[in-house]
Coordinates of C-alpha atoms in Angstrom, one line a residue:
X22 CA 23.0 21.0 -18.0
X23 CA 20.6 20.8 -15.1
X24 CA 20.4 17.0 -15.3
X25 CA 24.2 16.8 -15.2
X26 CA 24.1 18.6 -11.8
X27 CA 21.1 16.6 -10.5
X28 CA 23.0 13.4 -11.1
X29 CA 26.3 14.7 -10.0
X30 CA 25.3 16.3 -6.7
X31 CA 24.5 13.0 -4.9
X32 CA 28.0 11.7 -5.8
X33 CA 29.6 14.8 -4.2
X34 CA 27.3 14.5 -1.2
X35 CA 28.4 10.8 -0.8
X36 CA 32.1 11.8 -0.9
X37 CA 31.3 14.7 1.6
X38 CA 29.6 12.2 3.9
X39 CA 32.7 10.0 3.9
X40 CA 35.1 13.0 4.6
X41 CA 33.1 15.2 7.1
X42 CA 33.6 14.1 10.7
X43 CA 30.9 16.2 12.3
X44 CA 27.7 14.3 11.5
X45 CA 25.4 17.3 12.2
X46 CA 27.3 19.3 9.6
X47 CA 27.3 16.3 7.2
X48 CA 23.5 16.1 7.6
X49 CA 23.1 19.8 6.9
X50 CA 25.4 19.6 4.0
X51 CA 23.3 16.7 2.7
X52 CA 20.0 18.7 3.0
X53 CA 21.6 21.8 1.2
X54 CA 22.6 19.4 -1.6
X55 CA 19.0 18.0 -2.0
X56 CA 17.6 21.5 -1.8
X57 CA 19.8 22.4 -4.8
X58 CA 18.5 19.2 -6.6
X59 CA 14.9 20.2 -5.9
X60 CA 15.5 23.7 -7.3
X61 CA 17.2 22.3 -10.4
X62 CA 14.3 19.8 -10.9
X63 CA 11.8 22.7 -10.8
X64 CA 13.9 24.5 -13.5
X65 CA 13.7 21.3 -15.6
X66 CA 10.0 21.0 -15.0
X67 CA 9.5 24.5 -16.3
X68 CA 11.8 24.1 -19.3
X69 CA 10.7 20.7 -20.6
X70 CA 7.0 20.0 -20.1
X71 CA 5.4 21.6 -23.0
X72 CA 7.9 20.6 -25.6
X73 CA 9.0 17.4 -27.3
X74 CA 11.4 15.0 -25.6
X75 CA 15.1 16.1 -25.7
X76 CA 18.1 13.8 -26.1
X77 CA 21.5 14.8 -24.8
X78 CA 24.9 13.4 -23.9
X79 CA 25.1 11.3 -27.1
X80 CA 21.5 10.0 -26.6
X81 CA 22.3 8.6 -23.2
X82 CA 19.9 11.1 -21.5
X83 CA 16.3 11.5 -22.6
X84 CA 14.0 14.1 -20.9
X85 CA 10.4 14.6 -21.7
X86 CA 7.2 15.6 -19.7
X87 CA 7.0 12.2 -18.0
X88 CA 10.7 11.9 -17.0
X89 CA 11.0 15.4 -15.5
X90 CA 7.8 15.0 -13.6
X91 CA 9.2 11.8 -11.9
X92 CA 12.6 13.6 -11.3
X93 CA 10.7 16.4 -9.5
X94 CA 8.7 13.9 -7.3
X95 CA 12.0 12.1 -6.3
X96 CA 13.6 15.4 -5.5
X97 CA 10.8 16.6 -3.2
X98 CA 10.8 13.4 -1.1
X99 CA 14.6 13.1 -1.1
X100 CA 14.9 16.7 0.3
X101 CA 12.4 16.0 3.0
X102 CA 14.1 12.7 3.9
X103 CA 17.5 14.4 4.1
X104 CA 16.0 17.0 6.5
X105 CA 14.4 14.4 8.7
X106 CA 17.6 12.3 8.7
X107 CA 19.5 15.0 10.5
X108 CA 17.7 14.5 13.8
X109 CA 16.8 10.9 13.3
X110 CA 20.4 9.7 12.8
X111 CA 21.6 12.0 15.6
X112 CA 19.1 10.4 18.0
X113 CA 20.2 6.8 17.0
X114 CA 23.8 7.9 17.6
X115 CA 23.1 9.4 21.0
X116 CA 21.2 6.3 22.1
X117 CA 24.1 4.1 21.0
X118 CA 21.9 2.3 18.5
X119 CA 24.4 3.0 15.8
X120 CA 28.1 4.0 15.7
X121 CA 29.7 7.0 14.2
X122 CA 31.0 4.8 11.4
X123 CA 27.6 3.4 10.7
X124 CA 26.0 6.9 10.6
X125 CA 28.6 7.8 7.9
X126 CA 27.7 4.7 6.0
X127 CA 24.0 5.7 6.2
X128 CA 24.6 9.0 4.5
X129 CA 26.8 7.4 1.8
X130 CA 24.1 4.8 1.0
X131 CA 21.3 7.4 1.2
X132 CA 23.0 9.4 -1.6
X133 CA 23.7 6.4 -3.8
X134 CA 20.1 5.2 -3.3
X135 CA 18.8 8.6 -4.4
X136 CA 21.3 8.7 -7.3
X137 CA 20.1 5.3 -8.6
X138 CA 16.4 6.5 -8.4
X139 CA 17.2 9.8 -10.2
X140 CA 18.9 7.8 -12.9
X141 CA 15.8 5.7 -13.7
X142 CA 13.7 8.6 -15.3
X143 CA 16.8 10.2 -16.9
X144 CA 18.2 7.5 -19.1
X145 CA 17.1 6.8 -22.7
X146 CA 18.4 3.2 -22.9
X147 CA 15.9 0.6 -21.5
X148 CA 18.8 -1.7 -20.6
X149 CA 20.4 1.0 -18.5
X150 CA 17.0 1.8 -16.9
X151 CA 16.8 -1.9 -15.9
X152 CA 20.3 -1.7 -14.4
X153 CA 19.3 1.5 -12.5
X154 CA 16.3 -0.2 -11.0
X155 CA 18.4 -3.2 -10.0
X156 CA 20.8 -0.8 -8.3
X157 CA 18.0 0.7 -6.3
X158 CA 17.3 -2.8 -4.9
X159 CA 20.9 -3.6 -4.1
X160 CA 21.6 -0.3 -2.4
X161 CA 18.4 0.0 -0.5
X162 CA 18.6 -3.6 0.8
X163 CA 21.6 -2.4 3.0
X164 CA 19.3 0.3 4.4
X165 CA 16.5 -2.2 5.1
X166 CA 18.9 -4.4 7.0
X167 CA 20.7 -1.4 8.5
X168 CA 20.0 -2.1 12.2
X169 CA 21.3 -5.7 11.7
X170 CA 18.5 -7.3 13.8
X171 CA 17.2 -10.7 12.9
X172 CA 14.0 -9.2 11.5
X173 CA 15.7 -6.5 9.5
X174 CA 18.2 -8.9 7.9
X175 CA 15.4 -11.4 7.1
X176 CA 13.4 -8.5 5.5
X177 CA 16.5 -7.4 3.5
X178 CA 17.1 -10.9 2.1
X179 CA 13.4 -11.4 1.3
X180 CA 13.4 -8.0 -0.5
X181 CA 16.5 -8.9 -2.6
X182 CA 15.3 -12.4 -3.5
X183 CA 11.7 -11.5 -4.5
X184 CA 12.7 -8.3 -6.3
X185 CA 15.5 -10.1 -8.1
X186 CA 13.0 -12.7 -9.4
X187 CA 10.8 -9.8 -10.6
X188 CA 13.7 -8.0 -12.2
X189 CA 14.7 -11.1 -14.1
X190 CA 11.2 -11.2 -15.6
X191 CA 11.5 -7.5 -16.4
X192 CA 14.8 -8.3 -18.2
X193 CA 13.1 -11.0 -20.2
X194 CA 10.4 -8.5 -21.2
X195 CA 13.1 -6.0 -22.2
X196 CA 14.9 -8.6 -24.3
X197 CA 11.6 -9.5 -26.1
X198 CA 11.0 -5.8 -26.8
X199 CA 14.5 -5.5 -28.3
X200 CA 13.9 -8.7 -30.4
X201 CA 10.6 -7.3 -31.7
X202 CA 12.3 -4.0 -32.5
X203 CA 15.2 -5.7 -34.3
X204 CA 12.9 -8.1 -36.1
X205 CA 10.8 -5.1 -37.5
X206 CA 13.9 -3.9 -39.4
X207 CA 14.7 -1.2 -36.8
X208 CA 18.3 -0.3 -35.9
X209 CA 19.9 -2.4 -33.1
X210 CA 19.1 -0.1 -30.2
X211 CA 17.6 -0.2 -26.8
X212 CA 17.0 3.5 -26.7
X213 CA 13.3 4.3 -25.9
X214 CA 13.2 7.2 -28.3
X215 CA 14.2 4.8 -31.2
X216 CA 11.9 2.0 -30.2
X217 CA 8.8 4.2 -29.8
X218 CA 9.3 5.6 -33.3
X219 CA 9.0 2.0 -34.8
X220 CA 6.3 0.7 -32.4
X221 CA 3.8 0.4 -35.3
X222 CA 6.0 -2.0 -37.2
X223 CA 6.8 -4.4 -34.4
X224 CA 5.2 -7.9 -34.0
X225 CA 2.1 -7.4 -31.9
X226 CA 2.1 -10.9 -30.4
X227 CA 5.7 -10.7 -29.2
X228 CA 5.0 -7.2 -27.7
X229 CA 2.0 -8.5 -25.8
X230 CA 4.0 -11.3 -24.2
X231 CA 6.9 -8.9 -23.5
X232 CA 4.6 -6.4 -21.8
X233 CA 3.2 -9.1 -19.5
X234 CA 6.7 -9.9 -18.4
X235 CA 7.4 -6.2 -17.9
X236 CA 4.2 -5.6 -15.8
X237 CA 4.9 -8.7 -13.6
X238 CA 8.6 -7.9 -13.3
X239 CA 8.5 -4.2 -12.6
X240 CA 5.1 -4.6 -10.9
X241 CA 6.9 -6.7 -8.3
X242 CA 9.2 -3.8 -7.5
X243 CA 6.2 -1.4 -7.7
X244 CA 4.3 -3.4 -5.0
X245 CA 1.4 -4.4 -7.3
X246 CA -0.5 -7.3 -5.7
X247 CA -0.1 -10.2 -5.8
X248 CA 3.7 -9.7 -6.3
X249 CA 3.9 -7.3 -3.3
X250 CA 5.0 -9.8 -0.6
X251 CA 8.5 -8.2 0.0
X252 CA 7.0 -4.7 0.6
X253 CA 5.5 -4.9 4.1
X254 CA 8.6 -6.5 5.6
X255 CA 11.1 -4.1 3.9
X256 CA 9.1 -0.9 4.7
X257 CA 8.6 -1.9 8.3
X258 CA 12.2 -2.8 9.0
X259 CA 14.0 0.0 7.1
X260 CA 15.3 3.2 8.7
X261 CA 12.3 5.5 8.8
X262 CA 13.6 8.1 6.3
X263 CA 14.4 5.2 4.0
X264 CA 10.9 3.8 4.5
X265 CA 9.6 7.2 3.2
X266 CA 11.8 7.0 0.2
X267 CA 10.9 3.3 -0.5
X268 CA 7.2 4.0 -0.3
X269 CA 7.2 7.6 -1.6
X270 CA 9.3 7.3 -4.7
X271 CA 11.0 3.9 -5.2
X272 CA 7.7 2.2 -6.0
X273 CA 7.0 5.0 -8.5
X274 CA 10.3 4.5 -10.4
X275 CA 9.0 0.9 -11.3
X276 CA 5.6 2.5 -12.3
X277 CA 7.7 4.8 -14.5
X278 CA 9.4 1.9 -16.2
X279 CA 6.0 0.2 -16.8
X280 CA 4.7 3.4 -18.4
X281 CA 7.7 3.7 -20.7
X282 CA 7.0 0.2 -22.1
X283 CA 3.3 0.9 -21.9
X284 CA 3.6 3.9 -24.4
X285 CA 5.3 1.5 -26.9
X286 CA 2.6 -1.1 -26.5
X287 CA -0.2 1.4 -26.9
X288 CA 1.3 2.7 -30.1
X289 CA 1.7 -0.9 -31.4
X290 CA -1.5 -2.7 -30.4
X291 CA -3.8 0.0 -29.1
X292 CA -4.8 1.1 -25.6
X293 CA -7.2 -1.7 -24.6
X294 CA -4.5 -4.3 -23.9
X295 CA -2.5 -1.9 -21.7
X296 CA -5.6 -0.6 -20.0
X297 CA -7.1 -4.0 -19.0
X298 CA -3.8 -5.2 -17.5
X299 CA -3.3 -2.0 -15.5
X300 CA -6.9 -2.1 -14.2
X301 CA -6.7 -5.8 -13.3
X302 CA -3.5 -5.4 -11.2
X303 CA -4.9 -2.1 -9.7
X304 CA -8.1 -3.6 -8.5
X305 CA -6.4 -6.7 -7.1
X306 CA -4.0 -4.4 -5.2
X307 CA -6.8 -2.4 -3.8
X308 CA -8.8 -5.4 -2.6
X309 CA -5.8 -7.2 -1.0
X310 CA -4.5 -4.1 0.7
X311 CA -7.9 -3.4 2.2
X312 CA -8.0 -6.8 3.9
X313 CA -4.6 -6.5 5.4
X314 CA -5.2 -2.9 6.6
X315 CA -8.3 -4.0 8.6
X316 CA -6.5 -6.7 10.5
X317 CA -3.1 -5.0 10.8
X318 CA -1.3 -4.6 14.2
X319 CA 2.1 -3.3 13.1
X320 CA 2.2 0.5 12.6
X321 CA 4.8 0.5 9.7
X322 CA 3.3 -2.5 8.0
X323 CA -0.1 -0.7 8.1
X324 CA 1.5 2.1 6.1
X325 CA 3.2 -0.4 3.8
X326 CA -0.2 -2.0 2.9
X327 CA -1.5 1.5 2.4
X328 CA 1.2 2.0 -0.3
X329 CA 0.0 -1.1 -2.1
X330 CA -3.5 0.4 -2.0
X331 CA -2.3 3.7 -3.5
X332 CA -0.2 2.0 -6.2
X333 CA -3.4 0.2 -7.1
X334 CA -5.2 3.5 -7.5
X335 CA -2.4 4.9 -9.7
X336 CA -2.6 1.7 -11.9
X337 CA -6.4 2.1 -12.2
X338 CA -6.0 5.8 -13.2
X339 CA -3.5 5.0 -15.9
X340 CA -5.6 2.0 -17.0
X341 CA -8.6 4.1 -17.6
X342 CA -6.6 6.0 -20.2
X343 CA -8.9 9.0 -20.5
X344 CA -7.6 12.5 -19.8
X345 CA -9.1 12.6 -16.3
X346 CA -7.8 9.2 -15.4
X347 CA -4.2 10.0 -16.5
X348 CA -4.3 13.5 -14.8
X349 CA -5.6 11.9 -11.6
X350 CA -2.9 9.1 -11.7
X351 CA -0.1 11.6 -12.3
X352 CA -1.3 13.8 -9.4
X353 CA -1.7 10.7 -7.2
X354 CA 2.0 9.8 -7.9
X355 CA 3.0 13.1 -6.3
X356 CA 0.2 13.3 -3.6
X357 CA 0.9 9.8 -2.3
X358 CA 4.7 10.4 -2.3
X359 CA 4.5 13.5 0.0
X360 CA 1.6 12.2 2.2
X361 CA 3.1 8.8 2.8
X362 CA 6.5 10.3 3.5
X363 CA 5.0 12.5 6.2
X364 CA 3.2 9.4 7.7
X365 CA 6.5 7.4 7.8
X366 CA 8.3 10.3 9.5
X367 CA 5.5 10.3 12.1
X368 CA 5.7 6.5 12.5
X369 CA 9.5 6.8 12.9
X370 CA 9.1 9.3 15.8
X371 CA 6.6 7.0 17.5
X372 CA 8.7 3.9 17.2
X373 CA 11.8 5.8 18.4
X374 CA 10.0 7.0 21.5
X375 CA 7.7 4.0 22.3
X376 CA 10.3 1.4 21.1
X377 CA 7.3 -0.6 19.7
X378 CA 5.7 -1.3 16.4
X379 CA 2.6 -2.9 17.8
X380 CA -0.3 -0.5 17.5
X381 CA -2.1 -2.2 20.4
X382 CA 0.7 -1.1 22.7
X383 CA 0.9 2.6 21.5
X384 CA -1.5 5.1 23.2
X385 CA -1.5 8.9 23.8
X386 CA 0.8 9.9 21.0
X387 CA -0.7 13.4 20.8
X388 CA 0.3 13.9 24.5
X389 CA 3.8 12.5 24.2
X390 CA 4.7 13.9 20.8
X391 CA 2.3 16.8 20.3
X392 CA 3.7 18.1 17.0
X393 CA 4.1 14.6 15.5
X394 CA 0.6 13.7 16.8
X395 CA -1.1 16.6 15.1
X396 CA 0.8 16.0 11.9
X397 CA -0.2 12.3 12.0
X398 CA -3.9 13.2 12.7
X399 CA -3.9 15.5 9.6
X400 CA -1.9 13.1 7.6
X401 CA -4.3 10.3 8.4
X402 CA -7.2 12.3 7.0
X403 CA -5.0 13.3 4.0
X404 CA -3.9 9.7 3.3
X405 CA -7.4 8.3 3.4
X406 CA -8.7 10.9 0.8
X407 CA -10.5 13.3 3.1
X408 CA -11.2 16.8 1.6
X409 CA -9.6 19.3 1.1
X410 CA -6.3 17.4 1.1
X411 CA -4.5 16.6 -2.2
X412 CA -5.2 12.9 -2.2
X413 CA -8.9 13.6 -2.2
X414 CA -8.5 15.7 -5.3
X415 CA -6.5 13.1 -7.3
X416 CA -8.9 10.2 -6.1
X417 CA -12.0 12.2 -7.1
X418 CA -10.5 13.0 -10.5
X419 CA -9.8 9.3 -11.1
X420 CA -13.4 8.4 -10.0
X421 CA -14.9 11.0 -12.3
X422 CA -12.7 9.6 -15.1
X423 CA -14.0 6.1 -14.3
X424 CA -17.7 7.2 -14.4
X425 CA -17.1 9.2 -17.7
X426 CA -15.4 6.1 -19.2
X427 CA -18.5 4.1 -18.4
X428 CA -16.4 1.9 -16.0
X429 CA -19.1 1.9 -13.3
X430 CA -17.9 -1.4 -11.7
X431 CA -14.4 0.0 -11.3
X432 CA -15.7 3.2 -9.8
X433 CA -18.0 1.3 -7.4
X434 CA -15.2 -1.0 -6.3
X435 CA -12.9 2.0 -5.7
X436 CA -15.5 3.7 -3.6
X437 CA -16.3 0.6 -1.6
X438 CA -12.7 -0.2 -0.7
X439 CA -11.7 3.4 -0.1
X440 CA -14.5 3.6 2.4
X441 CA -13.3 0.4 4.1
X442 CA -9.7 1.6 4.3
X443 CA -10.8 5.1 5.6
X444 CA -12.7 3.4 8.4
X445 CA -9.8 1.1 9.3
X446 CA -7.3 4.0 9.4
X447 CA -9.5 6.2 11.6
X448 CA -9.9 3.2 14.0
X449 CA -6.2 2.4 14.1
X450 CA -4.8 5.9 14.4
X451 CA -7.7 7.1 16.7
X452 CA -6.6 4.5 19.3
X453 CA -2.9 5.4 19.1
X454 CA -3.3 9.2 19.0
X455 CA -6.0 9.7 21.7
X456 CA -5.7 6.7 24.0
X457 CA -4.6 7.0 27.6
X458 CA -1.0 7.9 28.2
X459 CA 1.2 4.9 29.4
X460 CA 2.5 5.5 33.0
X461 CA 6.2 5.5 32.0
X462 CA 5.8 8.0 29.2
X463 CA 6.5 11.7 29.4
X464 CA 6.2 14.5 26.8
X465 CA 9.2 14.5 24.4
X466 CA 10.9 17.6 22.9
X467 CA 10.9 17.3 19.1
X468 CA 13.8 18.5 17.0
X469 CA 13.5 21.5 14.6
X470 CA 14.9 19.8 11.5
X471 CA 12.2 17.1 11.9
X472 CA 9.5 19.7 12.3
X473 CA 10.7 21.5 9.1
X474 CA 10.5 18.2 7.2
X475 CA 6.9 17.7 8.4
X476 CA 5.9 21.2 7.5
X477 CA 7.6 21.1 4.1
X478 CA 5.6 18.0 3.2
X479 CA 2.3 19.2 4.8
X480 CA 2.5 22.3 2.7
X481 CA 2.7 20.1 -0.5
X482 CA -0.3 18.2 0.8
X483 CA -2.4 21.3 1.2
X484 CA -1.1 23.5 -1.6
X485 CA -2.1 21.2 -4.5
X486 CA -5.8 22.3 -4.3
X487 CA -4.7 25.9 -4.5
X488 CA -2.4 25.3 -7.5
X489 CA -4.6 23.2 -9.7
X490 CA -6.7 26.0 -11.2
X491 CA -3.5 27.6 -12.4
X492 CA -1.9 24.5 -14.0
X493 CA -5.1 22.9 -15.3
X494 CA -4.3 23.6 -19.0
X495 CA -0.7 22.1 -18.5
X496 CA -2.1 19.0 -16.9
X497 CA -4.6 18.4 -19.7
X498 CA -1.9 18.9 -22.3
X499 CA 0.4 16.4 -20.5
X500 CA -2.4 13.8 -20.1
X501 CA -3.3 14.1 -23.8
X502 CA 0.3 13.8 -24.9
X503 CA 1.5 11.0 -22.5
X504 CA 0.1 8.0 -24.3
X505 CA 0.8 9.4 -27.8
X506 CA 4.5 8.7 -27.2

C-alpha cells in the first residue's frame, strides 16, 4: 500500500502545481508531499529489509532490500530539492529570469521527474524499468534546457543524444537477457523475479555479452567513464535543485539497473566476471575525473566531475563483492547523494548571486553568503572524505574491503586519486570561500527554506557515523544477501 502512495503523490503534486496560482503555496504544497513520500519510504525500509522480496499489483511491483533502499535515497534528496526549490524559483521569478507560467512548468516537470525515478526501483519487469529510465532522460532534458540559453539547450541535446545511444545499448542487453531466459526453457517473461530464479539454466556466453551491453548502456546514464561526456554539461546547465537530483539520485537509478542484471549474471556465471567489469569502469572513472577536477574552472562542472569520481568509487565497492565492499558501496550511494545535493545547493546560491560559473571570478563567498559559505566549507571536507563525515566512513569501509580482498593495487590507486582530488577541492574552494570580496558585492540575506534544506542534508551527512553501530547487523545481512539474488 505504501508504494501505491509513493508513486501516486507526485502525480497529485503535478496536478496541484498546474492548478495553484500562488507559487509560494505551490512550493510548500510540493515540500509537504515529498515529506509524506519520505515518511512512507522509511516505513517501507522498516517493513521490507529483512525479508524476502515481495511482489504486488499482479507482479508489476517488486520490492526487496535493494529496491526500498534506493526508494529511500530518492525520497531524501527529492524532499531536500523540493524545499530548496521554494526560494530558488521565487528568486528567479522576482528577477524576471522566468515567468509565472514557466515556474508552474518547473514544478510539473519536477514531479514527473521524481515519479520516473521512483518507478525505476519499484517495478519488476526489466522492460518497464528500461522505459522508466528513458523517461527520466526525456523529462529531465527539459529541466537541463530550462533557461533556454544557447549553452543550456546545447547541453540538453547532448544529454538526450548520448544517453539515447546508451539506452539503446541497454535495450539490446535486455533483449539478450530475455532471449537467454526464453532459450533456457523459462516462461516468456521479463520479470526480474522470474529471470533470477532461472539464472543457473541460462546460456552463459549470451549472458556475458548481454551484461556488457547493460553496463555500457546504463553506465552511460550512470556517468561511468569513458561514457560520461554528457554529464558535466547537463549538470552545469540544469536548474540547481535539478542538478542535485541529477547527481544525487538519477545516476544511482542507472547503477540500480546494473545491479539488478548483475545479480542474475552472478548467479549464472559466478562473481568474477561481474566484479572485474565493475572495478575496471570504477577505476577508469576515478582516474579520468581526478584529471578534470585538477584543471577545472567552472564551479558546477567541478561538482559534476566529482560525481563521476564517486560513481567510480561505488562501482569499485560493488566490484570487490565482499561484505565490506558491498556495505561501503551501499552507504556511499546514500552519502554521496546527500553530500553532493548540499554542494549543488551551495553552488546554486553562488551562481545566483555572483552570476558567474567561473571559479577564478568568485571570491569572498563566506562574507557575501555566510550561511552558504559555512555549509560549503563543511560540505567540501565531507565530499572529499574528511573524517568524521559520512563519506569518510563509506570510503574507509571500501578501502578496508579492498585490502581484505587482497586487491592492494585497487586500494593503492583509490588512496592516490582520493588524495589528489582532496587537494584539488581544497584549492578550488579555498580560493572561492576566503578570497577578497569583490567591490560591487554586499552581504546577501539567505531564505529560511533554503537554510532548512541545507540543515536537513547536513544532518544526514553527520548522523551516519552515529547510526552505524546500531544498524551494523542489518547492513551485514543486506550485503550478504544482495548478490545471492
